[in-house]
PDB file of C-alpha atoms and ligand atoms in Angstrom:
ATOM      1  CA  MET A 937       0.000   0.000   0.000  1.00 55.00           C
ATOM      2  CA  GLU A 938       1.228   3.511  -0.834  1.00 66.00           C
ATOM      3  CA  LYS A 939       2.590   5.407   2.193  1.00 74.00           C
ATOM      4  CA  THR A 940       0.473   8.361   3.291  1.00 90.00           C
ATOM      5  CA  LYS A 941       2.150  11.642   2.476  1.00 97.00           C
ATOM      6  CA  ILE A 942       1.937  14.638   4.772  1.00 98.00           C
ATOM      7  CA  ALA A 943       0.898  18.057   3.483  1.00 98.00           C
ATOM      8  CA  LEU A 944       0.808  21.345   5.348  1.00 98.00           C
ATOM      9  CA  VAL A 945      -1.700  23.806   3.873  1.00 98.00           C
ATOM     10  CA  THR A 946      -2.107  27.387   5.115  1.00 98.00           C
ATOM     11  CA  GLY A 947      -5.454  29.135   4.796  1.00 98.00           C
ATOM     12  CA  ALA A 948      -6.937  25.634   4.736  1.00 98.00           C
ATOM     13  CA  LEU A 949     -10.397  26.704   5.909  1.00 98.00           C
ATOM     14  CA  GLY A 950     -10.768  29.369   3.212  1.00 97.00           C
ATOM     15  CA  GLY A 951     -12.457  28.953  -0.158  1.00 97.00           C
ATOM     16  CA  ILE A 952      -9.471  27.730  -2.166  1.00 98.00           C
ATOM     17  CA  GLY A 953      -7.788  26.127   0.882  1.00 98.00           C
ATOM     18  CA  THR A 954     -10.812  23.899   1.480  1.00 98.00           C
ATOM     19  CA  ALA A 955     -10.713  22.644  -2.109  1.00 98.00           C
ATOM     20  CA  ILE A 956      -6.952  22.051  -1.872  1.00 98.00           C
ATOM     21  CA  THR A 957      -7.370  20.127   1.395  1.00 98.00           C
ATOM     22  CA  LYS A 958     -10.131  17.922  -0.019  1.00 98.00           C
ATOM     23  CA  SER A 959      -8.228  17.212  -3.230  1.00 98.00           C
ATOM     24  CA  LEU A 960      -5.055  16.294  -1.345  1.00 98.00           C
ATOM     25  CA  ILE A 961      -7.006  13.944   0.931  1.00 98.00           C
ATOM     26  CA  ALA A 962      -8.460  12.321  -2.193  1.00 98.00           C
ATOM     27  CA  GLU A 963      -4.844  11.844  -3.322  1.00 97.00           C
ATOM     28  CA  ASN A 964      -4.085   9.964  -0.083  1.00 97.00           C
ATOM     29  CA  TYR A 965      -2.424  12.854   1.777  1.00 98.00           C
ATOM     30  CA  PHE A 966      -2.804  13.513   5.476  1.00 98.00           C
ATOM     31  CA  VAL A 967      -3.302  17.279   5.746  1.00 98.00           C
ATOM     32  CA  ILE A 968      -2.114  19.549   8.535  1.00 98.00           C
ATOM     33  CA  ALA A 969      -4.706  22.261   8.012  1.00 98.00           C
ATOM     34  CA  VAL A 970      -3.448  25.650   9.145  1.00 98.00           C
ATOM     35  CA  ALA A 971      -6.329  27.778  10.355  1.00 98.00           C
ATOM     36  CA  SER A 972      -5.730  31.335  11.445  1.00 97.00           C
ATOM     37  CA  HIS A 973      -5.214  32.251  15.091  1.00 96.00           C
ATOM     38  CA  ASN A 974      -8.694  33.836  14.978  1.00 96.00           C
ATOM     39  CA  ARG A 975     -10.310  30.400  14.698  1.00 97.00           C
ATOM     40  CA  ASN A 976     -10.879  27.752  17.353  1.00 97.00           C
ATOM     41  CA  ALA A 977     -11.566  24.027  17.667  1.00 97.00           C
ATOM     42  CA  GLN A 978     -15.307  24.564  17.329  1.00 98.00           C
ATOM     43  CA  ASP A 979     -14.851  26.414  14.017  1.00 98.00           C
ATOM     44  CA  PHE A 980     -12.626  23.595  12.850  1.00 98.00           C
ATOM     45  CA  ASP A 981     -15.182  20.900  13.737  1.00 98.00           C
ATOM     46  CA  GLN A 982     -17.927  22.894  12.007  1.00 98.00           C
ATOM     47  CA  TRP A 983     -15.750  23.113   8.911  1.00 98.00           C
ATOM     48  CA  LEU A 984     -15.110  19.353   8.950  1.00 98.00           C
ATOM     49  CA  ASN A 985     -18.850  18.722   9.242  1.00 98.00           C
ATOM     50  CA  SER A 986     -19.997  21.203   6.641  1.00 97.00           C
ATOM     51  CA  GLU A 987     -17.345  20.104   4.152  1.00 98.00           C
ATOM     52  CA  GLN A 988     -17.795  16.408   5.018  1.00 98.00           C
ATOM     53  CA  ILE A 989     -14.070  15.945   5.596  1.00 98.00           C
ATOM     54  CA  ASN A 990     -12.935  12.759   7.321  1.00 98.00           C
ATOM     55  CA  PRO A 991     -11.383  13.860  10.664  1.00 98.00           C
ATOM     56  CA  ASN A 992      -8.873  10.991  10.405  1.00 98.00           C
ATOM     57  CA  CYS A 993      -7.299  12.621   7.357  1.00 98.00           C
ATOM     58  CA  VAL A 994      -6.650  16.042   8.808  1.00 98.00           C
ATOM     59  CA  GLU A 995      -5.292  17.831  11.859  1.00 97.00           C
ATOM     60  CA  ALA A 996      -5.899  21.468  12.822  1.00 98.00           C
ATOM     61  CA  LEU A 997      -3.018  23.828  13.413  1.00 98.00           C
ATOM     62  CA  PHE A 998      -4.073  27.263  14.650  1.00 98.00           C
ATOM     63  CA  LEU A 999      -1.387  29.660  13.623  1.00 98.00           C
ATOM     64  CA  ASP A1000      -0.762  33.260  12.667  1.00 98.00           C
ATOM     65  CA  VAL A1001       1.370  32.930   9.538  1.00 98.00           C
ATOM     66  CA  THR A1002       2.781  36.409  10.163  1.00 98.00           C
ATOM     67  CA  ASP A1003       4.309  35.305  13.483  1.00 98.00           C
ATOM     68  CA  THR A1004       7.829  34.069  12.672  1.00 98.00           C
ATOM     69  CA  ASN A1005       8.533  32.427  16.032  1.00 98.00           C
ATOM     70  CA  ALA A1006       5.110  30.775  16.295  1.00 98.00           C
ATOM     71  CA  CYS A1007       5.536  29.291  12.794  1.00 98.00           C
ATOM     72  CA  ALA A1008       9.008  27.940  13.602  1.00 98.00           C
ATOM     73  CA  THR A1009       7.805  26.351  16.841  1.00 98.00           C
ATOM     74  CA  ALA A1010       4.672  24.851  15.279  1.00 98.00           C
ATOM     75  CA  ILE A1011       6.558  23.388  12.325  1.00 97.00           C
ATOM     76  CA  GLU A1012       9.172  21.898  14.642  1.00 97.00           C
ATOM     77  CA  GLU A1013       6.373  20.221  16.621  1.00 97.00           C
ATOM     78  CA  MET A1014       4.723  18.927  13.445  1.00 97.00           C
ATOM     79  CA  THR A1015       7.935  17.472  12.035  1.00 95.00           C
ATOM     80  CA  GLU A1016       8.682  15.776  15.339  1.00 95.00           C
ATOM     81  CA  ARG A1017       5.202  14.244  15.302  1.00 95.00           C
ATOM     82  CA  TYR A1018       5.117  13.176  11.642  1.00 95.00           C
ATOM     83  CA  GLN A1019       8.888  12.790  10.979  1.00 92.00           C
ATOM     84  CA  HIS A1020       8.620  14.693   7.710  1.00 92.00           C
ATOM     85  CA  ILE A1021       6.385  16.968   5.700  1.00 97.00           C
ATOM     86  CA  ASP A1022       6.240  16.179   1.987  1.00 98.00           C
ATOM     87  CA  LEU A1023       4.300  19.173   0.711  1.00 98.00           C
ATOM     88  CA  LEU A1024       3.891  22.772   1.825  1.00 98.00           C
ATOM     89  CA  VAL A1025       1.132  24.859   0.257  1.00 99.00           C
ATOM     90  CA  ASN A1026       1.404  28.556   1.108  1.00 99.00           C
ATOM     91  CA  ASN A1027      -2.169  29.631   0.438  1.00 98.00           C
ATOM     92  CA  ALA A1028      -3.128  32.028   3.277  1.00 98.00           C
ATOM     93  CA  GLY A1029      -3.750  35.519   2.006  1.00 97.00           C
ATOM     94  CA  ILE A1030      -5.650  38.750   2.550  1.00 95.00           C
ATOM     95  CA  THR A1031      -6.520  41.869   0.586  1.00 95.00           C
ATOM     96  CA  ARG A1032      -6.661  45.477   1.773  1.00 96.00           C
ATOM     97  CA  ASP A1033      -7.554  47.160  -1.506  1.00 95.00           C
ATOM     98  CA  THR A1034      -7.330  50.896  -1.970  1.00 97.00           C
ATOM     99  CA  SER A1035      -5.625  53.303  -4.347  1.00 98.00           C
ATOM    100  CA  PHE A1036      -1.978  53.915  -3.487  1.00 98.00           C
ATOM    101  CA  LYS A1037      -2.715  57.590  -2.710  1.00 98.00           C
ATOM    102  CA  ARG A1038      -5.033  56.494   0.098  1.00 98.00           C
ATOM    103  CA  MET A1039      -3.099  53.446   1.243  1.00 98.00           C
ATOM    104  CA  THR A1040      -1.970  53.487   4.866  1.00 98.00           C
ATOM    105  CA  LEU A1041       1.258  51.894   6.088  1.00 98.00           C
ATOM    106  CA  GLU A1042      -0.908  49.486   8.072  1.00 98.00           C
ATOM    107  CA  GLN A1043      -2.735  48.309   4.912  1.00 98.00           C
ATOM    108  CA  TRP A1044       0.585  47.930   3.099  1.00 98.00           C
ATOM    109  CA  GLN A1045       2.237  46.000   5.911  1.00 98.00           C
ATOM    110  CA  ALA A1046      -0.746  43.746   6.674  1.00 98.00           C
ATOM    111  CA  VAL A1047      -0.806  42.475   3.090  1.00 98.00           C
ATOM    112  CA  ILE A1048       2.980  42.121   2.746  1.00 98.00           C
ATOM    113  CA  ASN A1049       3.194  40.337   6.103  1.00 98.00           C
ATOM    114  CA  THR A1050       0.368  37.895   5.445  1.00 98.00           C
ATOM    115  CA  ASN A1051       0.942  37.174   1.752  1.00 98.00           C
ATOM    116  CA  LEU A1052       4.717  37.439   1.421  1.00 98.00           C
ATOM    117  CA  ASN A1053       6.527  37.383   4.761  1.00 98.00           C
ATOM    118  CA  SER A1054       4.492  34.278   5.624  1.00 98.00           C
ATOM    119  CA  LEU A1055       6.480  32.472   2.923  1.00 98.00           C
ATOM    120  CA  PHE A1056       9.654  33.078   4.883  1.00 98.00           C
ATOM    121  CA  ASN A1057       7.946  32.078   8.140  1.00 98.00           C
ATOM    122  CA  MET A1058       6.497  28.812   6.833  1.00 98.00           C
ATOM    123  CA  THR A1059       9.184  27.764   4.380  1.00 98.00           C
ATOM    124  CA  GLN A1060      12.371  28.545   6.317  1.00 97.00           C
ATOM    125  CA  PRO A1061      11.772  25.923   9.055  1.00 97.00           C
ATOM    126  CA  LEU A1062      10.905  23.234   6.450  1.00 98.00           C
ATOM    127  CA  PHE A1063      13.204  23.799   3.509  1.00 98.00           C
ATOM    128  CA  ALA A1064      16.454  22.498   5.037  1.00 96.00           C
ATOM    129  CA  GLN A1065      14.829  19.248   6.137  1.00 96.00           C
ATOM    130  CA  MET A1066      13.236  18.751   2.715  1.00 98.00           C
ATOM    131  CA  CYS A1067      16.687  19.223   1.132  1.00 98.00           C
ATOM    132  CA  GLN A1068      18.213  16.802   3.617  1.00 97.00           C
ATOM    133  CA  ARG A1069      15.597  14.144   2.736  1.00 97.00           C
ATOM    134  CA  LYS A1070      16.196  14.893  -0.936  1.00 98.00           C
ATOM    135  CA  GLN A1071      12.487  15.248  -1.583  1.00 97.00           C
ATOM    136  CA  GLY A1072       9.883  17.907  -1.065  1.00 98.00           C
ATOM    137  CA  ARG A1073       7.306  20.038  -2.802  1.00 98.00           C
ATOM    138  CA  ILE A1074       6.412  23.652  -2.195  1.00 99.00           C
ATOM    139  CA  VAL A1075       3.474  25.283  -3.972  1.00 99.00           C
ATOM    140  CA  ASN A1076       2.776  28.968  -3.456  1.00 99.00           C
ATOM    141  CA  ILE A1077      -0.602  30.479  -4.331  1.00 98.00           C
ATOM    142  CA  SER A1078      -0.061  33.800  -6.062  1.00 98.00           C
ATOM    143  CA  SER A1079      -2.583  35.635  -8.252  1.00 98.00           C
ATOM    144  CA  VAL A1080      -3.138  36.881 -11.782  1.00 98.00           C
ATOM    145  CA  ASN A1081      -2.932  40.358 -10.271  1.00 97.00           C
ATOM    146  CA  GLY A1082       0.632  39.668  -9.154  1.00 98.00           C
ATOM    147  CA  GLN A1083       1.425  38.987 -12.820  1.00 98.00           C
ATOM    148  CA  LYS A1084      -0.428  41.845 -14.489  1.00 97.00           C
ATOM    149  CA  GLY A1085      -0.970  44.423 -11.704  1.00 97.00           C
ATOM    150  CA  GLN A1086      -4.343  45.802 -10.665  1.00 95.00           C
ATOM    151  CA  PHE A1087      -5.694  49.250  -9.757  1.00 95.00           C
ATOM    152  CA  GLY A1088      -6.069  49.495  -5.972  1.00 96.00           C
ATOM    153  CA  GLN A1089      -3.822  46.519  -5.274  1.00 97.00           C
ATOM    154  CA  THR A1090      -0.253  47.852  -5.101  1.00 98.00           C
ATOM    155  CA  ASN A1091       0.210  46.030  -1.786  1.00 98.00           C
ATOM    156  CA  TYR A1092      -1.377  42.754  -2.954  1.00 98.00           C
ATOM    157  CA  ALA A1093       0.268  42.748  -6.398  1.00 98.00           C
ATOM    158  CA  ALA A1094       3.680  43.492  -4.823  1.00 99.00           C
ATOM    159  CA  ALA A1095       3.280  40.559  -2.448  1.00 99.00           C
ATOM    160  CA  LYS A1096       1.932  38.182  -5.103  1.00 98.00           C
ATOM    161  CA  ALA A1097       4.662  39.128  -7.604  1.00 98.00           C
ATOM    162  CA  GLY A1098       7.190  38.743  -4.798  1.00 98.00           C
ATOM    163  CA  MET A1099       6.008  35.164  -4.309  1.00 98.00           C
ATOM    164  CA  ILE A1100       6.951  34.403  -7.909  1.00 98.00           C
ATOM    165  CA  GLY A1101      10.491  35.812  -7.516  1.00 98.00           C
ATOM    166  CA  PHE A1102      10.857  33.975  -4.224  1.00 98.00           C
ATOM    167  CA  SER A1103       9.758  30.685  -5.793  1.00 99.00           C
ATOM    168  CA  LYS A1104      12.058  30.955  -8.810  1.00 98.00           C
ATOM    169  CA  SER A1105      15.022  31.729  -6.549  1.00 99.00           C
ATOM    170  CA  LEU A1106      14.264  28.962  -4.064  1.00 98.00           C
ATOM    171  CA  ALA A1107      13.765  26.559  -6.980  1.00 99.00           C
ATOM    172  CA  TYR A1108      17.463  27.030  -7.802  1.00 98.00           C
ATOM    173  CA  GLU A1109      18.408  26.252  -4.214  1.00 98.00           C
ATOM    174  CA  GLY A1110      16.223  23.142  -3.994  1.00 98.00           C
ATOM    175  CA  ALA A1111      16.861  21.670  -7.442  1.00 98.00           C
ATOM    176  CA  ARG A1112      19.854  19.479  -6.603  1.00 98.00           C
ATOM    177  CA  SER A1113      17.958  18.030  -3.661  1.00 98.00           C
ATOM    178  CA  ASN A1114      14.794  17.179  -5.620  1.00 98.00           C
ATOM    179  CA  VAL A1115      12.842  19.879  -3.820  1.00 98.00           C
ATOM    180  CA  THR A1116      10.590  21.657  -6.310  1.00 98.00           C
ATOM    181  CA  VAL A1117       9.150  25.119  -5.753  1.00 99.00           C
ATOM    182  CA  ASN A1118       6.297  26.267  -7.977  1.00 99.00           C
ATOM    183  CA  VAL A1119       3.529  28.834  -8.108  1.00 99.00           C
ATOM    184  CA  VAL A1120      -0.141  28.554  -8.938  1.00 99.00           C
ATOM    185  CA  ALA A1121      -1.557  31.899 -10.062  1.00 98.00           C
ATOM    186  CA  PRO A1122      -5.362  31.840 -10.039  1.00 98.00           C
ATOM    187  CA  GLY A1123      -7.578  34.344 -11.736  1.00 97.00           C
ATOM    188  CA  TYR A1124     -10.808  35.383 -10.004  1.00 95.00           C
ATOM    189  CA  THR A1125     -12.121  32.271  -8.306  1.00 97.00           C
ATOM    190  CA  GLU A1126     -15.586  31.423  -6.989  1.00 95.00           C
ATOM    191  CA  THR A1127     -14.991  31.715  -3.265  1.00 93.00           C
ATOM    192  CA  PRO A1128     -17.027  33.400  -0.515  1.00 84.00           C
ATOM    193  CA  MET A1129     -14.681  36.417  -0.874  1.00 75.00           C
ATOM    194  CA  VAL A1130     -15.637  36.901  -4.515  1.00 83.00           C
ATOM    195  CA  ALA A1131     -19.288  35.961  -3.925  1.00 82.00           C
ATOM    196  CA  ALA A1132     -19.510  38.960  -1.566  1.00 80.00           C
ATOM    197  CA  MET A1133     -18.783  41.337  -4.480  1.00 84.00           C
ATOM    198  CA  LYS A1134     -21.589  43.397  -5.986  1.00 89.00           C
ATOM    199  CA  GLU A1135     -23.371  41.625  -8.858  1.00 90.00           C
ATOM    200  CA  GLU A1136     -22.404  44.304 -11.431  1.00 92.00           C
ATOM    201  CA  VAL A1137     -18.721  44.210 -10.373  1.00 88.00           C
ATOM    202  CA  LEU A1138     -18.727  40.439 -10.716  1.00 90.00           C
ATOM    203  CA  GLU A1139     -20.397  40.586 -14.150  1.00 93.00           C
ATOM    204  CA  ASN A1140     -17.824  43.170 -15.242  1.00 93.00           C
ATOM    205  CA  ILE A1141     -14.967  40.877 -14.142  1.00 91.00           C
ATOM    206  CA  LYS A1142     -16.489  37.881 -15.934  1.00 95.00           C
ATOM    207  CA  GLY A1143     -16.877  40.029 -19.054  1.00 96.00           C
ATOM    208  CA  GLN A1144     -13.134  40.719 -19.077  1.00 95.00           C
ATOM    209  CA  VAL A1145     -12.217  37.026 -18.875  1.00 97.00           C
ATOM    210  CA  PRO A1146     -11.946  35.456 -22.358  1.00 97.00           C
ATOM    211  CA  MET A1147     -13.632  32.317 -20.980  1.00 97.00           C
ATOM    212  CA  GLN A1148     -16.397  34.537 -19.502  1.00 96.00           C
ATOM    213  CA  ARG A1149     -16.436  32.758 -16.158  1.00 96.00           C
ATOM    214  CA  LEU A1150     -14.597  32.560 -12.864  1.00 96.00           C
ATOM    215  CA  ALA A1151     -12.316  29.699 -11.862  1.00 98.00           C
ATOM    216  CA  MET A1152     -13.711  27.000  -9.599  1.00 98.00           C
ATOM    217  CA  PRO A1153     -11.689  26.356  -6.399  1.00 98.00           C
ATOM    218  CA  GLU A1154     -11.483  22.682  -7.415  1.00 98.00           C
ATOM    219  CA  GLU A1155      -9.644  23.687 -10.604  1.00 98.00           C
ATOM    220  CA  ILE A1156      -7.020  25.527  -8.543  1.00 98.00           C
ATOM    221  CA  ALA A1157      -6.762  22.520  -6.212  1.00 98.00           C
ATOM    222  CA  LYS A1158      -6.170  20.148  -9.157  1.00 98.00           C
ATOM    223  CA  ALA A1159      -3.234  22.299 -10.290  1.00 98.00           C
ATOM    224  CA  VAL A1160      -1.734  22.102  -6.785  1.00 99.00           C
ATOM    225  CA  CYS A1161      -2.159  18.313  -6.776  1.00 98.00           C
ATOM    226  CA  TYR A1162      -0.515  18.076 -10.177  1.00 98.00           C
ATOM    227  CA  LEU A1163       2.533  20.094  -9.075  1.00 98.00           C
ATOM    228  CA  ALA A1164       2.758  17.881  -5.977  1.00 98.00           C
ATOM    229  CA  SER A1165       2.522  14.671  -8.002  1.00 98.00           C
ATOM    230  CA  ASP A1166       5.293  12.428  -9.350  1.00 97.00           C
ATOM    231  CA  ASP A1167       4.253  13.491 -12.856  1.00 98.00           C
ATOM    232  CA  ALA A1168       5.529  16.997 -12.085  1.00 98.00           C
ATOM    233  CA  ALA A1169       8.905  15.867 -10.734  1.00 98.00           C
ATOM    234  CA  TYR A1170      10.827  17.814 -13.398  1.00 98.00           C
ATOM    235  CA  ILE A1171       8.845  21.061 -13.038  1.00 98.00           C
ATOM    236  CA  THR A1172      10.374  23.700 -10.797  1.00 98.00           C
ATOM    237  CA  GLY A1173      10.412  27.501 -10.661  1.00 98.00           C
ATOM    238  CA  GLU A1174       7.284  27.487 -12.826  1.00 98.00           C
ATOM    239  CA  THR A1175       4.147  29.582 -12.530  1.00 98.00           C
ATOM    240  CA  LEU A1176       0.997  27.785 -13.566  1.00 98.00           C
ATOM    241  CA  ALA A1177      -1.663  30.348 -14.453  1.00 98.00           C
ATOM    242  CA  LEU A1178      -5.340  29.433 -14.182  1.00 98.00           C
ATOM    243  CA  ASN A1179      -7.110  32.572 -15.320  1.00 98.00           C
ATOM    244  CA  GLY A1180      -9.364  31.685 -18.256  1.00 98.00           C
ATOM    245  CA  GLY A1181      -7.113  33.701 -20.583  1.00 98.00           C
ATOM    246  CA  LEU A1182      -7.295  36.943 -18.561  1.00 97.00           C
ATOM    247  CA  TYR A1183      -3.513  37.288 -18.687  1.00 97.00           C
ATOM    248  CA  MET A1184      -1.192  35.351 -20.975  1.00 96.00           C
ATOM    249  CA  ASN A1185       2.437  35.618 -20.004  1.00 82.00           C
TER     250      ASN A1185
HETATM  251  P1  NDP B2488     -10.098  33.140   1.782  1.00 83.47           P
HETATM  252  O1  NDP B2488     -10.230  34.482   2.420  1.00 83.47           O
HETATM  253  O2  NDP B2488     -11.302  32.288   1.662  1.00 83.47           O
HETATM  254  O3  NDP B2488      -8.931  32.309   2.468  1.00 83.47           O
HETATM  255  C1  NDP B2488      -7.757  32.887   2.932  1.00 83.47           C
HETATM  256  C2  NDP B2488      -7.335  32.154   4.165  1.00 83.47           C
HETATM  257  O4  NDP B2488      -6.129  32.749   4.698  1.00 83.47           O
HETATM  258  C3  NDP B2488      -8.379  32.216   5.269  1.00 83.47           C
HETATM  259  O5  NDP B2488      -8.729  30.901   5.644  1.00 83.47           O
HETATM  260  C4  NDP B2488      -7.693  32.954   6.402  1.00 83.47           C
HETATM  261  O6  NDP B2488      -7.993  32.445   7.676  1.00 83.47           O
HETATM  262  C5  NDP B2488      -6.219  32.710   6.102  1.00 83.47           C
HETATM  263  N1  NDP B2488      -5.409  33.733   6.751  1.00 83.47           N
HETATM  264  C6  NDP B2488      -5.462  35.069   6.580  1.00 83.47           C
HETATM  265  N2  NDP B2488      -4.591  35.689   7.393  1.00 83.47           N
HETATM  266  C7  NDP B2488      -3.967  34.716   8.100  1.00 83.47           C
HETATM  267  C8  NDP B2488      -2.974  34.709   9.116  1.00 83.47           C
HETATM  268  N3  NDP B2488      -2.399  35.847   9.554  1.00 83.47           N
HETATM  269  N4  NDP B2488      -2.576  33.521   9.639  1.00 83.47           N
HETATM  270  C9  NDP B2488      -3.125  32.364   9.199  1.00 83.47           C
HETATM  271  N5  NDP B2488      -4.077  32.300   8.242  1.00 83.47           N
HETATM  272  C10 NDP B2488      -4.496  33.470   7.700  1.00 83.47           C
HETATM  273  O7  NDP B2488      -9.499  33.443   0.327  1.00 83.47           O
HETATM  274  P2  NDP B2488      -9.338  32.494  -0.936  1.00 83.47           P
HETATM  275  O8  NDP B2488      -9.566  31.066  -0.601  1.00 83.47           O
HETATM  276  O9  NDP B2488     -10.113  33.095  -2.018  1.00 83.47           O
HETATM  277  O10 NDP B2488      -7.789  32.740  -1.276  1.00 83.47           O
HETATM  278  C11 NDP B2488      -6.766  31.782  -1.019  1.00 83.47           C
HETATM  279  C12 NDP B2488      -5.495  32.289  -1.695  1.00 83.47           C
HETATM  280  O11 NDP B2488      -5.725  32.426  -3.092  1.00 83.47           O
HETATM  281  C13 NDP B2488      -5.064  33.659  -1.191  1.00 83.47           C
HETATM  282  O12 NDP B2488      -3.661  33.711  -1.084  1.00 83.47           O
HETATM  283  C14 NDP B2488      -5.543  34.592  -2.291  1.00 83.47           C
HETATM  284  O13 NDP B2488      -4.777  35.764  -2.360  1.00 83.47           O
HETATM  285  C15 NDP B2488      -5.363  33.719  -3.519  1.00 83.47           C
HETATM  286  N6  NDP B2488      -6.188  34.099  -4.652  1.00 83.47           N
HETATM  287  C16 NDP B2488      -7.557  34.136  -4.557  1.00 83.47           C
HETATM  288  C17 NDP B2488      -8.324  34.510  -5.653  1.00 83.47           C
HETATM  289  C18 NDP B2488      -9.822  34.560  -5.591  1.00 83.47           C
HETATM  290  O14 NDP B2488     -10.435  35.069  -6.544  1.00 83.47           O
HETATM  291  N7  NDP B2488     -10.473  34.046  -4.563  1.00 83.47           N
HETATM  292  C19 NDP B2488      -7.700  34.876  -6.924  1.00 83.47           C
HETATM  293  C20 NDP B2488      -6.258  34.779  -6.921  1.00 83.47           C
HETATM  294  C21 NDP B2488      -5.549  34.412  -5.821  1.00 83.47           C
HETATM  295  P3  NDP B2488      -9.314  32.959   8.474  1.00 83.47           P
HETATM  296  O15 NDP B2488     -10.470  32.629   7.605  1.00 83.47           O
HETATM  297  O16 NDP B2488      -9.270  32.199   9.736  1.00 83.47           O
HETATM  298  O17 NDP B2488      -9.139  34.439   8.639  1.00 83.47           O
END
């Protein structure tokens, strides 16, 4: 029987994170589901119930991905418990959209800390051990807006573009050790965050997408599973765009 692999997924309870978690479980992974420090065990159980996720396939880890020391300690505990972590998916993210003229330092820093500095916090404690084991996969969830830019998102686009530069650079460092580092860059995706948008804004966005629809979270999750699979063993430093043709690099 194939050995269960261990994945650590941040933002696991969010729209895309839930789809990633479910898809990885379907691929025989055990998932350490990172929920934010604002959640508790009751929220986690509710999520398991509502999403019909088998509790034997997942463990909750409540963590603020912006807290460097907390991340290091938590990852040390997890690697002691499970011996190794095969896959890290950096998916947690926030937006604080506003034009740059109006942007406060707090809005800038919140987005950079959560979307970009979290990559340092989560990856640094894991990368050396992945290299030592000579196997490991890291998938970072960026955004089409990190590739093309977007009005009102200087903070978000800077962080999401930064993830791509980070991943390409780390891919060089991991290559000899069979540790791949890749990016998935979704376009607008049907999650609760997007569902909360005004109908006319949503229709306008769909109208700009050549495929005239949003991505489904499951489509993003499939791309993550592919990059984590043996079939993608020779892919590293790559950005896989799922945006319905909105931006072609
Ligand atoms: P959600 O808001 O549904 O999920 C984001 C998750 O990140 C939440 O579960 C949230 O936890 C978690 N999170 C936020 N801050 C922290 C923190 N400090 N510590 C730990 N966890 C934190 O968004 P999506 O599922 O839509 O987005 C997932 C990723 O995909 C994000 O990186 C986003 O930028 C990216 N993306 C999304 C697109 C879309 O259209 N939806 C398009 C392109 C990219 P909690 O709920 O507990 O606050």
